[in-house]
Coordinates of C-alpha atoms in Angstrom, one line a residue:
M860 CA 66.6 109.0 116.5
K861 CA 70.4 109.6 117.7
N862 CA 70.7 113.3 118.2
S863 CA 74.4 112.9 116.8
L864 CA 76.4 116.0 115.8
R865 CA 75.1 115.3 112.0
R866 CA 72.2 115.6 112.6
K867 CA 72.3 119.2 114.8
F868 CA 74.6 120.5 112.3
I869 CA 72.0 119.4 109.3
I870 CA 68.7 121.2 111.4
F871 CA 71.0 124.1 112.5
A872 CA 71.6 124.4 108.4
L873 CA 68.1 124.4 107.7
I874 CA 67.6 126.2 109.8
I875 CA 69.4 128.9 108.6
I876 CA 69.7 128.4 104.6
V877 CA 65.5 127.8 104.0
P878 CA 64.5 131.1 105.1
L879 CA 67.2 133.1 103.6
A880 CA 67.1 130.8 100.5
T881 CA 63.9 131.5 100.2
S882 CA 64.0 135.6 100.4
N883 CA 67.0 135.1 97.9
I884 CA 64.4 133.4 95.4
T885 CA 61.8 135.2 96.2
A886 CA 63.8 138.5 95.0
V887 CA 65.0 137.4 92.5
F888 CA 61.7 136.4 91.3
T889 CA 60.3 139.9 92.3
N890 CA 63.1 141.5 89.9
R891 CA 63.0 139.4 86.9
K892 CA 59.0 140.3 86.2
I893 CA 60.1 144.4 86.9
N894 CA 62.6 143.3 83.5
D895 CA 59.9 140.9 81.9
N896 CA 57.2 143.7 82.3
Y897 CA 59.4 146.8 81.4
S898 CA 61.0 145.0 78.3
I899 CA 56.9 144.6 77.4
M900 CA 56.1 147.8 78.4
L901 CA 59.2 149.1 75.7
S902 CA 57.9 147.0 72.9
K903 CA 54.7 148.8 73.2
L904 CA 55.3 151.5 73.2
N905 CA 58.5 151.7 71.0
T906 CA 55.3 149.9 68.9
I907 CA 53.3 153.0 68.9
N908 CA 55.9 155.5 68.6
E909 CA 56.0 152.7 64.6
I910 CA 52.5 153.7 64.6
K911 CA 52.5 157.3 65.2
N912 CA 55.3 157.3 62.1
L913 CA 53.7 155.7 59.8
L914 CA 50.5 157.4 59.7
S915 CA 52.5 160.3 59.0
E916 CA 54.4 158.8 56.1
S917 CA 50.6 157.4 54.9
A918 CA 49.3 160.7 55.4
D919 CA 52.5 162.8 53.7
N920 CA 52.4 160.5 50.5
F921 CA 48.4 161.1 50.4
N922 CA 49.1 164.3 49.8
K923 CA 52.2 163.9 47.2
Y924 CA 49.5 162.1 45.2
I925 CA 47.0 164.5 44.9
Q926 CA 49.0 167.1 44.5
T927 CA 50.8 165.0 42.1
N928 CA 49.0 162.5 41.1
N929 CA 51.9 160.1 41.6
G930 CA 51.3 156.2 41.1
Q931 CA 53.9 155.3 43.9
C932 CA 52.5 157.9 46.1
K933 CA 49.3 156.5 45.8
N934 CA 50.9 152.9 46.4
D935 CA 53.0 153.6 49.6
Y936 CA 50.4 155.7 51.2
E937 CA 48.2 152.5 51.1
R938 CA 51.3 150.3 52.6
Y939 CA 51.7 152.6 55.7
L940 CA 48.5 152.6 56.3
D941 CA 48.2 149.1 56.2
E942 CA 51.7 148.4 59.0
A943 CA 50.1 151.1 61.0
L944 CA 46.9 148.8 61.5
S945 CA 48.5 145.2 61.7
K946 CA 50.5 147.4 64.8
V947 CA 47.3 148.7 66.2
N948 CA 45.9 145.4 66.3
S949 CA 49.3 143.4 67.7
L950 CA 48.9 145.9 70.7
K951 CA 45.1 144.2 71.8
E952 CA 47.2 142.3 74.0
I953 CA 47.7 146.6 76.4
S954 CA 45.9 145.0 80.2
D955 CA 45.1 148.3 81.7
V956 CA 41.0 149.4 80.9
E957 CA 41.9 153.1 80.2
S958 CA 44.4 152.0 77.5
Q959 CA 41.8 149.7 76.5
Y960 CA 39.4 152.2 75.4
I961 CA 41.3 154.3 73.5
L962 CA 43.1 151.6 71.8
R963 CA 39.7 151.2 71.1
D964 CA 39.1 154.9 69.5
L965 CA 42.1 154.9 68.1
I966 CA 41.6 151.5 65.6
N967 CA 37.9 153.2 64.2
T968 CA 39.5 156.4 64.0
L969 CA 42.2 154.8 61.8
Y970 CA 39.7 153.2 59.4
S971 CA 37.8 156.4 59.1
Y972 CA 41.3 158.2 57.5
K973 CA 41.2 154.8 55.4
A974 CA 38.2 155.2 55.1
E975 CA 37.5 158.8 53.6
G976 CA 41.1 158.7 51.5
D977 CA 39.9 155.8 49.7
K978 CA 36.8 157.5 49.1
T979 CA 38.9 161.2 48.1
I980 CA 42.1 159.3 45.4
E981 CA 38.4 157.0 44.2
L982 CA 36.9 160.5 43.4
Y983 CA 40.2 161.8 42.8
G984 CA 41.0 158.7 39.9
N985 CA 37.9 160.2 36.9
R986 CA 39.3 163.4 37.0
G987 CA 36.0 165.6 38.0
P988 CA 36.3 168.6 38.8
I989 CA 37.7 169.6 42.6
D990 CA 34.4 170.3 44.4
T991 CA 33.9 166.6 44.1
Y992 CA 36.9 165.5 46.0
Y993 CA 36.8 168.3 48.6
D994 CA 35.0 167.5 51.0
H995 CA 36.3 164.0 51.6
Y996 CA 40.1 165.0 51.4
V997 CA 39.1 167.9 54.4
S998 CA 37.6 165.2 56.4
A999 CA 40.5 163.1 55.9
K1000 CA 43.3 165.1 57.2
E1001 CA 40.4 166.4 60.0
V1002 CA 40.8 162.2 61.3
Q1003 CA 44.2 162.0 61.0
S1004 CA 44.6 164.3 63.1
Y1005 CA 42.7 162.7 65.8
C1006 CA 44.0 159.9 65.2
N1007 CA 47.5 162.0 66.4
I1008 CA 45.7 162.6 69.2
Y1009 CA 44.6 159.4 70.0
I1010 CA 47.9 158.1 69.3
T1011 CA 50.0 160.6 71.9
N1012 CA 46.8 160.1 75.0
L1013 CA 47.6 156.2 74.3
T1014 CA 51.1 156.7 75.1
D1015 CA 50.5 159.2 77.8
S1016 CA 48.0 156.3 79.9
Y1017 CA 50.2 152.9 79.2
I1018 CA 53.3 155.2 80.8
S1019 CA 50.7 156.3 83.7
Y1020 CA 49.5 153.1 84.2
N1021 CA 53.4 151.7 84.4
D1022 CA 54.6 154.5 86.4
S1023 CA 52.0 152.6 88.6
I1024 CA 53.1 149.6 88.3
Y1025 CA 56.8 149.6 89.2
K1026 CA 56.2 151.9 92.4
N1027 CA 53.9 148.8 93.1
Y1028 CA 56.6 146.5 92.3
E1029 CA 59.3 149.4 94.7
V1030 CA 57.6 149.2 97.5
K1031 CA 57.6 144.8 97.3
E1032 CA 61.4 145.1 96.5
R1033 CA 61.8 147.0 99.5
N1034 CA 59.8 145.4 102.5
I1035 CA 62.1 141.7 100.6
N1036 CA 65.4 144.2 101.2
K1037 CA 64.3 144.8 104.5
I1038 CA 63.2 140.9 105.9
I1039 CA 66.8 140.0 103.7
I1040 CA 68.5 141.6 106.3
L1041 CA 66.5 141.0 109.2
Y1042 CA 66.3 137.8 108.1
I1043 CA 70.8 138.4 108.2
V1044 CA 70.9 140.2 111.1
L1045 CA 68.6 137.1 113.0
A1046 CA 70.6 134.2 111.6
L1047 CA 74.1 135.6 112.3
L1048 CA 73.4 136.4 116.1
I1049 CA 71.5 132.2 116.1
S1050 CA 74.0 130.9 114.7
S1051 CA 76.5 132.6 116.4
L1052 CA 75.0 131.7 119.9
S1053 CA 74.9 127.7 118.7
T1054 CA 78.6 127.9 117.5
L1055 CA 79.2 128.9 120.9
F1056 CA 77.6 126.5 122.5
F1057 CA 78.9 123.8 120.8
I1058 CA 82.0 124.3 121.0
K1059 CA 81.7 124.8 124.4
N1060 CA 80.5 121.8 125.0
I1061 CA 82.9 120.2 122.6
S1062 CA 85.7 121.6 123.9
L1063 CA 84.7 120.3 127.4
K1064 CA 84.5 117.6 126.1
L1065 CA 87.3 117.7 123.9
K1066 CA 90.0 118.1 126.8
Q1067 CA 88.7 115.6 129.2
L1068 CA 89.2 113.2 127.1
V1069 CA 93.2 114.2 126.1
K1070 CA 93.3 114.7 129.7
A1071 CA 92.6 110.9 130.2
S1072 CA 94.5 109.8 128.1
K1073 CA 97.8 112.1 127.9
K1074 CA 97.0 110.1 132.8
V1075 CA 97.1 106.6 129.9
A1076 CA 100.4 107.2 128.5
N1077 CA 102.0 108.1 131.9
G1078 CA 100.2 103.9 133.3
D1079 CA 97.1 105.6 135.2
F1080 CA 94.0 104.2 134.2
E1081 CA 91.2 106.6 135.3
L1082 CA 88.1 107.1 133.4
V1083 CA 86.6 110.3 131.8
E1084 CA 83.8 111.2 133.8
G1085 CA 81.2 114.0 133.8
E1086 CA 77.6 114.7 132.4
N1087 CA 76.6 113.5 128.7
T1088 CA 77.2 116.7 126.1
G1089 CA 74.1 115.2 124.8
I1090 CA 75.7 115.2 120.9
Y1091 CA 75.9 111.3 119.5
E1092 CA 79.4 111.1 118.3
L1093 CA 81.6 112.8 121.2
D1094 CA 79.5 110.6 123.9
L1095 CA 80.0 107.2 122.2
L1096 CA 83.5 108.5 122.0
S1097 CA 83.4 109.1 125.8
E1098 CA 82.1 105.7 126.3
A1099 CA 85.1 103.8 124.3
F1100 CA 88.0 105.3 125.6
N1101 CA 86.5 104.6 129.0
S1102 CA 86.2 101.1 128.1
M1103 CA 89.2 101.1 126.0
T1104 CA 90.9 102.3 129.4
K1105 CA 89.4 99.3 131.1
D1106 CA 90.8 96.4 128.3
I1107 CA 93.4 98.1 128.3
N1108 CA 94.0 97.9 132.3
I1109 CA 93.1 94.0 132.1
Y1110 CA 95.8 93.5 129.3
I1111 CA 98.4 94.8 130.8
S1112 CA 97.0 92.6 133.6
S1113 CA 97.0 89.8 132.1
I1114 CA 101.1 90.3 130.8
K1115 CA 101.9 91.1 134.2
R1116 CA 100.8 87.2 135.1
N1117 CA 102.4 85.8 132.1
A1118 CA 106.0 87.7 131.3
E1119 CA 107.5 84.8 134.1
L1120 CA 105.5 81.9 132.8
E1121 CA 107.2 83.6 129.0
R1122 CA 110.9 83.6 130.2
K1123 CA 110.6 80.0 131.8
V1124 CA 109.6 79.5 128.5
I1125 CA 112.0 81.5 125.7
D1126 CA 114.9 80.1 128.5
D1127 CA 114.1 76.8 127.9
E1128 CA 114.2 77.2 124.3
I1129 CA 117.4 78.4 124.5
T1130 CA 118.6 75.8 126.7
I1131 CA 116.5 73.6 123.6
L1132 CA 118.9 75.6 120.7
K1133 CA 121.6 74.7 122.3
Y1134 CA 121.3 71.7 122.0
E1135 CA 120.3 70.8 119.0
N1136 CA 123.3 73.4 117.7
A1137 CA 124.9 71.5 119.2
L1138 CA 123.9 68.4 117.9
K1139 CA 123.6 70.0 114.5
L1140 CA 127.3 70.9 114.4
S1141 CA 128.5 67.7 115.2
Q1142 CA 126.2 65.7 111.6
L1143 CA 128.1 68.2 109.4
K1144 CA 131.0 67.3 111.1
V1145 CA 130.8 63.5 110.7
L1146 CA 129.9 64.8 106.9
Q1147 CA 133.0 66.9 106.2
S1148 CA 134.8 63.6 107.9
Q1149 CA 133.1 61.2 105.3
I1150 CA 134.9 62.7 101.6
N1151 CA 138.7 65.0 102.4
P1152 CA 138.6 67.3 99.7
H1153 CA 142.0 66.7 99.7
F1154 CA 142.3 62.9 99.8
L1155 CA 139.4 63.7 96.3
F1156 CA 142.1 66.6 94.9
N1157 CA 144.8 63.5 95.0
T1158 CA 142.9 61.0 93.2
L1159 CA 141.7 63.4 90.4
N1160 CA 145.1 64.5 89.9
C1161 CA 146.5 60.6 89.8
I1162 CA 143.9 60.0 87.4
N1163 CA 144.9 63.5 85.3
Q1164 CA 148.9 61.7 85.4
T1165 CA 147.2 58.2 84.1
A1166 CA 145.7 60.4 81.7
I1167 CA 148.8 62.4 80.8
K1168 CA 150.9 58.8 80.2
E1169 CA 148.0 57.3 77.8
N1170 CA 147.9 60.2 75.9
A1171 CA 143.8 60.9 76.7
A1172 CA 144.0 64.5 76.0
T1173 CA 140.4 64.7 75.8
T1174 CA 140.2 62.5 79.7
E1175 CA 143.2 64.8 81.3
E1176 CA 140.9 68.1 80.2
L1177 CA 137.5 66.8 81.9
I1178 CA 139.1 66.1 84.9
K1179 CA 141.1 69.3 85.4
S1180 CA 138.1 70.8 85.1
V1181 CA 136.2 69.1 87.2
A1182 CA 139.0 69.2 90.3
G1183 CA 138.8 73.4 88.7
I1184 CA 135.1 73.4 90.0
L1185 CA 134.7 71.1 92.9
R1186 CA 138.2 73.6 94.4
Y1187 CA 136.2 76.6 93.3
S1188 CA 133.2 75.7 94.7
L1189 CA 135.1 74.7 98.0
T1190 CA 136.9 77.5 97.9
M1191 CA 134.7 80.9 97.0
M1192 CA 131.1 79.8 98.5
E1193 CA 131.9 81.8 101.5
R1194 CA 133.6 84.7 99.8
N1195 CA 132.8 87.4 97.1
A1196 CA 135.0 86.5 93.8
T1197 CA 134.9 88.5 90.5
L1198 CA 133.1 88.6 87.3
K1199 CA 136.1 87.0 85.1
E1200 CA 136.7 84.2 87.4
E1201 CA 132.7 82.8 87.3
I1202 CA 133.1 83.4 83.7
D1203 CA 136.7 81.3 84.1
L1204 CA 134.4 78.4 86.2
V1205 CA 131.4 79.1 83.8
K1206 CA 133.4 77.8 81.1
Q1207 CA 135.0 74.9 83.1
Y1208 CA 131.3 73.5 82.6
I1209 CA 130.3 74.2 79.8
F1210 CA 133.8 72.4 78.6
I1211 CA 132.5 69.4 80.6
Q1212 CA 128.9 69.4 79.2
K1213 CA 130.6 70.2 74.8
V1214 CA 132.1 66.6 76.0
R1215 CA 129.3 65.2 77.7
Y1216 CA 126.4 66.4 75.1
D1217 CA 128.8 66.9 71.2
D1218 CA 127.7 69.2 69.3
R1219 CA 124.2 69.7 70.2
V1220 CA 124.9 72.6 73.3
T1221 CA 126.4 75.9 71.3
F1222 CA 128.1 78.6 73.5
I1223 CA 127.5 81.5 73.6
L1224 CA 129.6 84.4 75.2
D1225 CA 129.6 87.6 75.2
F1226 CA 131.1 90.6 77.2
K1227 CA 132.3 94.0 76.0
I1228 CA 133.9 95.7 79.5
D1229 CA 136.7 94.6 82.4
L1230 CA 135.0 91.8 84.2
S1231 CA 138.2 91.8 86.7
K1232 CA 136.1 94.7 88.1
V1233 CA 132.7 93.3 89.2
K1234 CA 132.2 91.6 91.9
V1235 CA 129.8 88.9 92.4
P1236 CA 129.4 86.6 95.7
G1237 CA 131.0 83.4 94.8
M1238 CA 129.0 80.8 92.9
T1239 CA 126.3 83.1 91.5
L1240 CA 126.6 82.3 87.4
Q1241 CA 126.8 78.1 87.4
P1242 CA 124.0 77.4 88.8
F1243 CA 122.3 79.1 86.2
V1244 CA 124.0 77.9 83.6
E1245 CA 123.3 74.4 85.3
N1246 CA 119.7 74.8 85.7
A1247 CA 119.8 76.0 81.6
F1248 CA 121.3 72.6 81.0
I1249 CA 119.2 70.5 83.4
H1250 CA 115.5 72.3 82.6
G1251 CA 116.2 73.7 79.2
I1252 CA 118.9 72.1 76.9
E1253 CA 118.3 68.6 77.9
P1254 CA 114.9 67.4 77.6
K1255 CA 115.5 68.6 73.5
E1256 CA 116.6 65.5 71.5
E1257 CA 118.3 68.5 69.2
G1258 CA 119.9 70.4 72.0
G1259 CA 120.2 74.3 72.1
N1260 CA 122.4 77.0 72.6
I1261 CA 122.7 79.2 75.8
G1262 CA 124.2 82.4 76.1
I1263 CA 125.9 84.5 78.4
F1264 CA 125.6 88.9 77.7
I1265 CA 127.2 91.4 79.3
Y1266 CA 126.8 94.5 79.3
E1267 CA 126.7 98.7 81.5
E1268 CA 122.6 100.1 81.4
D1269 CA 122.3 102.9 84.1
E1270 CA 124.2 102.7 87.0
Y1271 CA 124.4 98.5 87.0
T1272 CA 126.5 95.6 85.1
M1273 CA 123.5 93.4 82.9
V1274 CA 124.2 89.3 83.0
R1275 CA 121.9 87.9 80.6
I1276 CA 121.2 84.5 80.3
E1277 CA 118.8 82.8 78.4
D1278 CA 118.9 79.7 76.5
S1279 CA 116.6 78.1 73.6
G1280 CA 116.2 75.3 76.0
C1281 CA 111.8 73.8 77.2
G1282 CA 110.6 77.4 78.6
I1283 CA 108.9 77.8 81.6
D1284 CA 104.7 77.7 81.9
E1285 CA 102.9 80.5 83.9
E1286 CA 103.0 78.1 87.4
T1287 CA 106.1 77.2 87.4
L1288 CA 107.9 80.9 86.8
T1289 CA 105.2 82.5 89.4
R1290 CA 106.8 79.2 91.4
I1291 CA 110.5 79.8 91.2
S1292 CA 110.5 84.0 90.9
S1293 CA 109.0 82.9 95.3
E1294 CA 110.0 82.2 98.6
E1295 CA 108.1 79.2 97.9
N1296 CA 111.2 78.2 95.5
S1297 CA 113.6 79.1 97.9
G1298 CA 113.9 74.5 99.0
E1299 CA 114.1 73.6 95.3
H1300 CA 117.9 73.1 94.1
I1301 CA 118.8 74.8 90.7
G1302 CA 121.4 71.6 89.1
H1303 CA 123.2 69.4 90.5
T1304 CA 126.9 70.9 91.1
T1305 CA 126.3 72.8 94.6
G1306 CA 122.6 72.4 95.3
M1307 CA 121.8 76.0 95.6
G1308 CA 118.9 77.3 95.1
I1309 CA 117.9 79.8 93.2
K1310 CA 116.3 82.7 96.1
S1311 CA 119.6 81.2 98.2
V1312 CA 121.6 83.0 94.7
I1313 CA 119.5 85.8 94.9
N1314 CA 119.2 86.6 98.8
R1315 CA 123.7 86.6 98.5
L1316 CA 123.5 89.3 95.6
E1317 CA 121.3 91.4 97.0
L1318 CA 123.0 90.4 100.8
L1319 CA 126.3 91.5 98.8
Y1320 CA 124.6 95.0 97.8
D1321 CA 122.2 95.8 99.8
E1322 CA 119.5 96.5 97.7
K1323 CA 116.7 94.5 96.1
N1324 CA 114.7 93.1 92.7
L1325 CA 118.5 92.4 91.6
F1326 CA 117.3 88.9 89.8
S1327 CA 114.2 88.8 86.5
I1328 CA 112.8 85.8 84.7
E1329 CA 110.9 85.3 81.5
S1330 CA 110.3 82.6 79.8
K1331 CA 107.2 80.9 77.1
K1332 CA 106.5 77.8 76.9
G1333 CA 108.4 76.2 74.4
L1334 CA 110.4 79.7 73.7
G1335 CA 113.1 79.3 75.8
T1336 CA 114.3 81.6 78.8
K1337 CA 116.0 84.6 79.6
I1338 CA 117.9 85.0 83.1
Y1339 CA 118.5 88.9 84.2
L1340 CA 120.6 89.8 87.0
K1341 CA 121.7 93.7 88.2
I1342 CA 125.0 94.6 89.5
P1343 CA 125.3 97.6 91.3
K1344 CA 128.3 100.4 90.4
K1345 CA 129.5 101.1 93.3
E1346 CA 132.4 100.3 96.3
L1347 CA 132.3 96.5 98.3
M1348 CA 133.6 97.1 102.3

């Protein structure tokens, strides 16, 4: 079996605790036995005293009856005497021999007293001359006095017997106390010596480990030397430290060998990245050159003038809204906007969708705060509204409602965008809230993903958890945006 520190402590504790506990338990049981015997003695002495009093009451009523011929006195005489006999019989468990002999004589004497008393009462009841019952009356009185003598002798004998028992118990208790005190002194001495021995072995090995740890921290991978302590945990710790030191030394050597190779690889990767960035920049310029925003705005303006000449008011408004959305997306994508500017953009988008869907779509806008004082990244609200149209309202033949509610809550301006559309199942809802969804498009106008919009908002305010979503299949969707009330740099 391993000579572990835990095993040593358990054995040490058992050596100290078990004998001490045994002696204490013995002392407790001895004291309990003394208390029990003392209670029994008091109970029996009390019973003996009650017998004496009952006998006295019986004798008094016996005399009163002879003197007064009172029937109640006769009944009391018999009742007290019967109770005395009953209590005497309850004392038959007295253990010492001398008290048992006295008790036997007392019982016989009481029955003799009862016999003489009953005979006296019987002859007295026949109304004969006094000399017919006088001898029995005198005999009863004499026997009653003998009973008192036996009761006194029984009390003295029982007290003497219990006194000898208590003296024996006192001797035993003193011996037990001496043993406990001696053992406590020995236990303290042994525990002190053992503790010093343990502390010396443990502290010596720990000092060696601490010294070696400091050397390792300074780059000196020296092994821990010294004899085994005989304590399994400490010896195992020392071996593990030496093994770790060797492994670290080998690992550092390996790192040094690979460092040059890694630096060369990093230099090559940086060169490749520079080429890739240059290629992407060229591709971006090609894409930008494919659509000239000025040409597109001029074209939309030309179409707008034609619509005015043709008196096509709806077409005119549609072109203005499309041009406004395009201009906003190009100019506001990289800068911050106010909620008022965002709401104006959403209104233009809603106008286009109302023309498209006619009365299938109802738009609700509710706010009671100054929107011009709340800053958000450009193109924050429109992608969520467009998402509500595409995925919530458009698939429903009967259409539905889209609402934007802006209000204040604690240290935040809250924006709730809700629709009565198709809703989202649990799997899709989880995917939308996860990192996996960062590349999915919300709508068609900007091609921005939900994660992109959320990241821009969190980066602007340097705070997480500013977005949440609630939805159930067939019951619509609610989007919550929390905008902190604080000044932006």
